[in-house]
Coordinates of C-alpha atoms and ligand atoms in Angstrom, one line a residue:
M113 CA -101.0 -24.8 8.7
P114 CA -97.8 -26.7 9.9
T115 CA -95.9 -28.5 7.1
W116 CA -94.1 -31.9 7.7
L117 CA -91.8 -33.8 5.3
V118 CA -92.5 -37.5 5.7
T119 CA -90.6 -40.2 4.1
G120 CA -91.7 -43.5 3.5
G121 CA -95.4 -42.3 3.6
A122 CA -96.6 -44.7 0.9
G123 CA -95.5 -47.8 3.2
F124 CA -97.7 -49.5 6.0
I125 CA -96.9 -47.3 8.9
G126 CA -95.9 -44.1 7.1
A127 CA -99.3 -44.0 5.1
N128 CA -101.3 -44.7 8.2
F129 CA -99.5 -41.7 9.7
V130 CA -100.0 -39.4 6.8
L131 CA -103.6 -40.2 6.4
E132 CA -104.0 -39.3 10.0
A133 CA -101.7 -36.2 9.9
V134 CA -103.5 -34.8 6.8
S135 CA -107.0 -35.1 8.2
A136 CA -105.7 -33.3 11.4
G137 CA -104.8 -30.4 9.2
I138 CA -101.1 -30.9 8.7
R139 CA -99.7 -30.1 5.5
V140 CA -97.5 -33.2 4.3
V141 CA -94.9 -33.5 2.0
N142 CA -94.5 -37.2 1.3
L143 CA -91.3 -38.6 -0.1
D144 CA -91.2 -42.1 -1.1
L145 CA -89.2 -44.1 -3.6
L146 CA -92.2 -46.5 -4.2
T147 CA -90.2 -49.8 -3.7
Y148 CA -92.4 -53.1 -3.9
A149 CA -93.5 -51.8 -0.3
G150 CA -94.9 -48.6 -1.1
N151 CA -98.2 -48.3 -2.7
L152 CA -100.1 -45.3 -3.8
D153 CA -103.3 -47.0 -3.7
T154 CA -103.2 -46.5 0.0
L155 CA -103.3 -42.8 -0.3
A156 CA -106.0 -42.6 -3.0
S157 CA -108.2 -40.8 -0.5
L158 CA -105.8 -37.9 -0.6
E159 CA -105.6 -37.4 -4.5
G160 CA -106.0 -33.8 -5.2
H161 CA -106.0 -32.8 -1.6
P162 CA -104.1 -29.6 -0.9
G163 CA -102.7 -30.9 2.3
H164 CA -100.8 -33.6 0.6
V165 CA -98.1 -33.3 -2.0
F166 CA -96.5 -36.8 -3.1
V167 CA -93.0 -36.8 -4.4
Q168 CA -91.5 -40.0 -5.8
G169 CA -87.8 -40.1 -4.8
D170 CA -84.9 -41.5 -2.8
I171 CA -84.2 -40.1 0.8
G172 CA -80.4 -40.5 -0.4
D173 CA -81.1 -38.1 -3.3
R174 CA -79.4 -35.1 -1.6
A175 CA -80.4 -32.5 -4.4
L176 CA -84.2 -33.6 -4.4
V177 CA -84.4 -33.5 -0.6
D178 CA -82.5 -30.1 -0.2
A179 CA -85.0 -28.8 -3.1
L180 CA -88.0 -30.0 -1.1
L181 CA -86.7 -28.6 2.1
A182 CA -86.0 -25.2 0.5
R183 CA -89.3 -25.0 -1.3
H184 CA -91.8 -26.3 1.6
R185 CA -89.9 -25.3 4.6
P186 CA -91.2 -28.0 6.9
E187 CA -91.2 -27.7 10.7
A188 CA -90.4 -31.2 11.0
V189 CA -89.1 -34.3 9.2
I190 CA -90.4 -37.7 10.0
N191 CA -88.3 -40.5 8.7
F192 CA -90.2 -43.8 8.1
A193 CA -88.4 -44.8 4.8
A194 CA -86.7 -48.2 5.2
E195 CA -86.2 -51.6 3.9
S196 CA -88.3 -53.3 6.6
H197 CA -88.9 -56.9 6.2
V198 CA -86.3 -59.2 8.0
D199 CA -86.8 -62.3 5.7
R200 CA -85.7 -60.1 2.8
S201 CA -82.7 -58.8 4.8
I202 CA -81.6 -62.5 5.1
D203 CA -81.7 -63.0 1.3
G204 CA -80.2 -59.6 0.3
P205 CA -78.7 -57.4 3.1
A206 CA -77.0 -54.9 0.8
A207 CA -80.4 -53.0 0.0
F208 CA -80.8 -52.7 3.8
V209 CA -77.5 -51.0 4.4
Q210 CA -78.1 -48.8 1.1
T211 CA -81.3 -47.4 2.3
N212 CA -81.5 -47.7 6.1
V213 CA -77.7 -46.6 6.6
V214 CA -76.4 -44.9 3.5
G215 CA -79.7 -43.3 2.8
T216 CA -80.5 -42.0 6.2
L217 CA -77.0 -40.8 6.4
A218 CA -77.4 -38.7 3.3
L219 CA -80.8 -37.4 4.6
L220 CA -79.3 -36.5 8.0
E221 CA -76.5 -34.4 6.2
T222 CA -79.0 -32.8 4.0
V223 CA -81.4 -31.8 6.7
R224 CA -78.4 -30.7 9.1
D225 CA -77.4 -28.3 6.3
H226 CA -81.0 -27.0 5.8
W227 CA -81.4 -26.6 9.6
R228 CA -78.1 -24.7 10.2
E229 CA -79.4 -22.0 7.7
L230 CA -82.8 -21.5 9.5
R231 CA -83.5 -18.5 11.4
P232 CA -85.2 -18.3 15.0
P233 CA -87.9 -19.3 15.9
M234 CA -88.0 -21.8 13.0
R235 CA -84.5 -23.1 13.8
E236 CA -85.4 -23.8 17.6
G237 CA -88.8 -25.5 16.6
F238 CA -87.4 -27.8 14.0
R239 CA -87.3 -31.4 14.7
F240 CA -86.0 -34.6 12.9
L241 CA -87.8 -37.7 14.0
H242 CA -86.3 -41.2 13.3
V243 CA -88.7 -44.2 13.3
S244 CA -86.9 -47.2 14.4
T245 CA -87.6 -50.7 15.9
D246 CA -87.2 -52.7 19.1
E247 CA -85.5 -55.4 17.2
V248 CA -82.2 -53.3 17.7
Y249 CA -82.1 -54.7 21.3
G250 CA -81.8 -58.2 20.2
S251 CA -83.6 -61.1 21.8
L252 CA -84.8 -61.6 25.3
G253 CA -85.3 -64.7 27.4
A254 CA -88.5 -65.7 29.4
S255 CA -88.4 -62.4 31.5
G256 CA -87.4 -58.9 31.1
R257 CA -88.2 -55.9 28.9
F258 CA -86.3 -53.6 26.7
S259 CA -85.9 -50.1 28.0
E260 CA -84.3 -47.0 26.5
T261 CA -81.0 -48.0 28.2
T262 CA -80.9 -51.8 27.0
P263 CA -77.6 -52.1 25.1
Y264 CA -78.1 -52.5 21.3
A265 CA -77.6 -56.1 20.1
P266 CA -79.0 -56.6 16.6
N267 CA -79.3 -59.9 15.3
S268 CA -80.6 -59.8 11.7
P269 CA -79.1 -57.7 8.9
Y270 CA -82.4 -55.7 9.1
S271 CA -82.1 -54.8 12.8
A272 CA -78.2 -54.1 12.4
S273 CA -79.0 -51.4 9.4
K274 CA -81.7 -50.1 11.8
A275 CA -79.3 -50.0 14.7
A276 CA -76.7 -48.1 12.5
S277 CA -79.2 -45.5 11.6
D278 CA -80.3 -45.0 15.0
H279 CA -76.7 -44.5 16.1
L280 CA -76.1 -42.0 13.2
V281 CA -79.3 -39.9 14.3
R282 CA -77.7 -40.0 17.9
A283 CA -74.5 -38.7 16.5
F284 CA -76.0 -36.0 14.5
H285 CA -77.6 -34.5 17.6
H286 CA -74.4 -34.9 19.8
T287 CA -71.9 -33.7 17.1
Y288 CA -73.9 -31.1 15.2
G289 CA -76.8 -30.3 17.6
L290 CA -79.4 -31.4 15.1
P291 CA -82.8 -31.6 17.1
T292 CA -83.4 -35.2 16.8
L293 CA -85.9 -37.6 18.3
T294 CA -85.9 -41.3 18.0
T295 CA -88.6 -43.9 18.5
N296 CA -88.1 -47.7 19.0
C297 CA -91.4 -49.4 18.4
S298 CA -92.5 -53.0 18.7
N299 CA -94.2 -55.0 16.0
N300 CA -97.2 -53.1 14.3
Y301 CA -100.3 -54.4 12.7
G302 CA -103.4 -52.9 11.2
P303 CA -104.6 -51.7 7.9
Y304 CA -102.5 -51.3 4.8
Q305 CA -99.8 -53.7 5.8
F306 CA -98.1 -55.5 2.9
P307 CA -99.1 -59.1 2.9
E308 CA -95.5 -60.4 3.6
K309 CA -95.7 -59.7 7.2
L310 CA -97.2 -62.4 9.6
I311 CA -100.7 -61.1 10.3
P312 CA -101.7 -60.0 6.8
L313 CA -100.1 -63.2 5.4
V314 CA -101.9 -65.3 7.6
I315 CA -105.2 -63.7 6.8
A316 CA -104.5 -64.0 2.9
K317 CA -103.8 -67.7 3.3
A318 CA -106.4 -68.5 5.9
L319 CA -109.0 -66.7 3.8
A320 CA -108.0 -69.0 0.8
G321 CA -108.2 -72.2 2.9
E322 CA -104.1 -72.7 2.3
P323 CA -101.7 -74.1 4.7
L324 CA -100.7 -71.4 7.5
P325 CA -96.7 -71.6 7.7
V326 CA -95.8 -71.0 11.3
Y327 CA -91.8 -70.7 11.8
G328 CA -90.2 -73.1 14.4
D329 CA -92.4 -74.2 17.2
G330 CA -94.6 -71.0 17.0
R331 CA -93.5 -70.0 20.5
N332 CA -91.7 -66.9 19.5
V333 CA -93.1 -64.0 21.3
R334 CA -93.7 -60.3 19.9
D335 CA -95.1 -57.3 21.6
W336 CA -98.0 -56.1 19.2
L337 CA -99.0 -52.7 18.8
Y338 CA -102.0 -51.4 16.7
V339 CA -100.7 -48.9 14.0
G340 CA -103.0 -46.1 15.0
D341 CA -101.6 -46.3 18.4
H342 CA -97.9 -46.2 17.1
C343 CA -99.0 -42.9 14.8
A344 CA -100.3 -41.2 17.9
A345 CA -97.2 -42.0 19.9
I346 CA -95.0 -40.5 17.1
R347 CA -97.3 -37.5 17.3
F348 CA -96.7 -37.3 21.0
V349 CA -93.1 -37.5 20.7
L350 CA -92.8 -34.9 17.9
E351 CA -94.8 -32.5 20.0
R352 CA -93.8 -33.1 23.4
G353 CA -90.5 -35.1 23.1
G354 CA -87.2 -34.1 24.7
V355 CA -84.6 -33.1 22.0
G356 CA -82.1 -35.9 21.5
E357 CA -84.2 -38.2 23.5
T358 CA -85.2 -41.8 22.4
Y359 CA -88.6 -43.2 23.3
N360 CA -89.8 -46.9 23.3
V361 CA -93.3 -47.5 22.0
G362 CA -95.2 -50.8 22.8
G363 CA -98.5 -52.0 23.3
D364 CA -98.2 -54.2 26.4
A365 CA -99.6 -57.0 24.3
E366 CA -97.1 -60.0 24.3
R367 CA -98.3 -62.8 22.3
E368 CA -96.7 -66.1 20.9
N369 CA -97.0 -66.2 17.2
I370 CA -99.0 -69.4 17.3
E371 CA -101.6 -67.5 19.7
V372 CA -101.7 -64.7 16.9
V373 CA -102.4 -67.1 14.1
K374 CA -105.0 -68.8 16.2
A375 CA -106.9 -65.6 16.9
I376 CA -106.9 -65.0 13.3
C377 CA -108.2 -68.4 12.5
R378 CA -111.1 -68.0 15.1
L379 CA -112.1 -64.6 13.7
L380 CA -112.4 -65.9 10.3
D381 CA -114.2 -68.9 11.3
Q382 CA -116.9 -66.7 12.6
R383 CA -117.1 -64.4 9.7
R384 CA -116.4 -66.7 6.7
P385 CA -116.5 -70.3 7.7
L386 CA -114.9 -72.7 5.3
A387 CA -117.3 -74.6 2.9
D388 CA -116.4 -77.9 4.7
G389 CA -117.0 -76.3 8.1
R390 CA -113.3 -77.3 9.2
P391 CA -111.7 -75.2 11.7
R392 CA -108.9 -73.0 10.0
A393 CA -106.6 -73.9 12.9
D394 CA -106.3 -77.3 11.1
L395 CA -104.4 -75.6 8.4
I396 CA -101.5 -74.7 10.7
T397 CA -98.3 -76.1 9.4
F398 CA -95.0 -75.8 11.2
V399 CA -92.1 -75.1 9.0
A400 CA -88.4 -74.8 9.5
D401 CA -87.4 -71.8 11.6
R402 CA -86.2 -68.4 10.3
P403 CA -82.4 -68.4 10.7
G404 CA -81.2 -66.5 13.7
H405 CA -84.9 -66.0 14.8
D406 CA -85.2 -63.8 17.8
R407 CA -87.1 -65.6 20.5
R408 CA -88.7 -62.8 22.5
Y409 CA -89.2 -59.1 22.3
A410 CA -91.0 -56.9 24.9
I411 CA -91.2 -53.3 25.4
D412 CA -91.0 -51.1 28.6
A413 CA -92.9 -48.0 27.2
S414 CA -93.2 -46.5 30.6
K415 CA -90.8 -43.5 29.7
L416 CA -93.2 -42.5 27.0
Q417 CA -96.3 -42.9 29.2
R418 CA -94.8 -41.3 32.3
E419 CA -93.1 -38.3 30.6
L420 CA -95.3 -37.5 27.6
G421 CA -98.6 -39.1 28.8
W422 CA -99.1 -41.4 25.8
R423 CA -101.2 -44.7 26.2
P424 CA -102.2 -47.3 23.6
G425 CA -105.8 -47.0 23.0
V426 CA -106.6 -50.4 21.3
T427 CA -106.2 -53.8 23.0
F428 CA -104.9 -56.7 21.0
E429 CA -108.2 -58.3 20.9
E430 CA -109.9 -55.3 19.6
G431 CA -107.1 -54.6 17.1
I432 CA -107.0 -57.7 15.6
A433 CA -110.7 -58.1 14.9
R434 CA -110.6 -54.6 13.4
T435 CA -107.6 -55.7 11.2
V436 CA -109.3 -58.9 10.1
D437 CA -112.5 -56.9 9.2
W438 CA -110.3 -54.3 7.3
Y439 CA -108.8 -57.0 5.2
L440 CA -112.1 -58.8 4.5
D441 CA -113.5 -55.3 3.3
N442 CA -110.3 -54.3 1.3
Q443 CA -109.6 -57.4 -0.9
A444 CA -109.3 -55.4 -3.9
W445 CA -106.3 -53.3 -2.0
V446 CA -104.8 -56.6 -1.4
R447 CA -105.1 -57.8 -4.9
R448 CA -103.7 -54.6 -6.3
V449 CA -100.5 -54.6 -4.1
L450 CA -100.0 -58.2 -5.1
D451 CA -99.9 -57.4 -8.8
G452 CA -96.5 -56.5 -8.1
S453 CA -93.5 -59.0 -7.7
Y454 CA -94.4 -60.4 -4.4
R455 CA -96.5 -63.6 -4.5
L456 CA -96.8 -64.8 -0.7
E457 CA -93.9 -67.2 -1.5
R458 CA -91.4 -68.0 1.2
I459 CA -88.3 -65.9 1.4
G460 CA -85.5 -65.5 3.8
S461 CA -84.7 -69.2 4.4
A462 CA -81.0 -68.5 3.8
A463 CA -80.6 -71.5 1.8
Ligands
LIG566 P1 -92.9 -50.4 4.8 O1 -91.8 -51.6 4.3 O2 -94.3 -51.0 4.8 O3 -92.8 -49.2 4.2 C1 -91.3 -48.5 3.9 C2 -91.6 -47.3 2.9 O4 -90.5 -46.8 2.6 C3 -92.1 -47.8 1.5 O5 -93.1 -47.1 1.1 C4 -91.0 -47.8 0.5 O6 -91.5 -47.3 -0.8 C5 -90.1 -46.6 1.1 N1 -88.8 -46.5 0.8 C6 -88.0 -47.5 0.9 N2 -86.7 -47.1 0.7 C7 -86.9 -45.8 0.3 C8 -85.8 -44.9 0.0 N3 -84.6 -45.1 -0.3 N4 -86.2 -43.5 -0.2 C9 -87.5 -43.2 0.0 N5 -88.6 -44.1 0.3 C10 -88.0 -45.5 0.5 O7 -92.3 -50.3 6.2 P2 -93.2 -50.0 7.6 O8 -93.7 -51.4 8.3 O9 -94.2 -49.1 7.3 O10 -92.1 -49.4 8.4 C11 -91.8 -48.0 8.5 C12 -90.7 -47.5 9.3 O11 -91.0 -48.0 10.7 C13 -89.4 -48.3 9.1 O12 -88.3 -47.4 9.4 C14 -89.4 -49.5 10.2 O13 -88.0 -49.9 10.4 C15 -89.9 -49.1 11.2 N6 -90.8 -49.9 12.3 C16 -91.6 -50.8 11.6 C17 -92.2 -51.8 12.5 C18 -93.3 -52.8 11.9 O14 -93.8 -53.6 12.8 N7 -93.6 -52.7 10.9 C19 -92.1 -51.7 13.8 C20 -91.3 -50.8 14.4 C21 -90.4 -50.0 13.5

């Protein structure tokens, strides 16, 4: 049974990835600090499962990571662990540098030292896969798409910290020969996303009949990818990707934020009409824009499609309907994650 060390596997994408990997027969050692964004509830179905070992800890804790590598001897390390919310990075960038840059550097050094001691064929087969974002490329105008050769131009403290970590991963391949892979993915949505991000936040507020805050004019464009498709892409890259390469991952599903919010309103109106019969789109309220809000992201994922044969399997319309249904069916999960410090309040206004 192959073993993978997954970091940040109690967060949104990491947990979706872990659930799929374990059910596919991979043994996962899951290292997660359990910040406000990490939630063991998401992994409750794996309790007692021999294919899942959960360890609470920091990717920056060299002694801990070294001990885990020595004990479990994974074939791959997949790094999801990060501070991930742009609005939070506006209010407190230091935590983003600490985990995304300093923590990733410590992880890279520990993994490099372990990898150097491996014997063939384990050494040749070993991979370090770093999960990153398309936000490192900055903002687009009305046309064009990000490719793997687009120059980095991060605009928020979050994307700057992710860009720094991507550069360190690249440098560890070029300088030390560490067999790295990097994926830069567009906006994800789907089950188990913490309700501070646009889609679950709007579902929660719309369900409660509360005003639906939309930044600026609502015309900012994101390229949406269903989380299961992202997890599948990571598997493709891990198993078939060229060492030292980077791959863009995207869903070919560009939507303006306002379109996304209206789609959620329509789905909820069909499934749970408001008592007074009002359409939920009436609840949309435009609020002051996020400072430095990137206008448009769009991903050219043709390298991943052409070279590795990956394609997204879920359209935006299917994915958003599945997501709304998942949140309707899992209100207890939402209530439990909200028992923490986050209360659906506005953060990141830089005021
Ligand atoms: P998330 O915030 O939901 O989860 C992050 C997880 O990392 C949490 O479980 C948290 O407890 C853990 N963590 C934080 N600091 C840690 C540390 N120092 N040591 C160990 N664990 C720590 O994030 P997500 O949305 O699942 O994103 C996962 C990764 O994918 C991130 O690297 C993010 O940059 C990247 N990404 C996210 C998106 C998206 O749309 N969400 C898109 C592209 C890339």
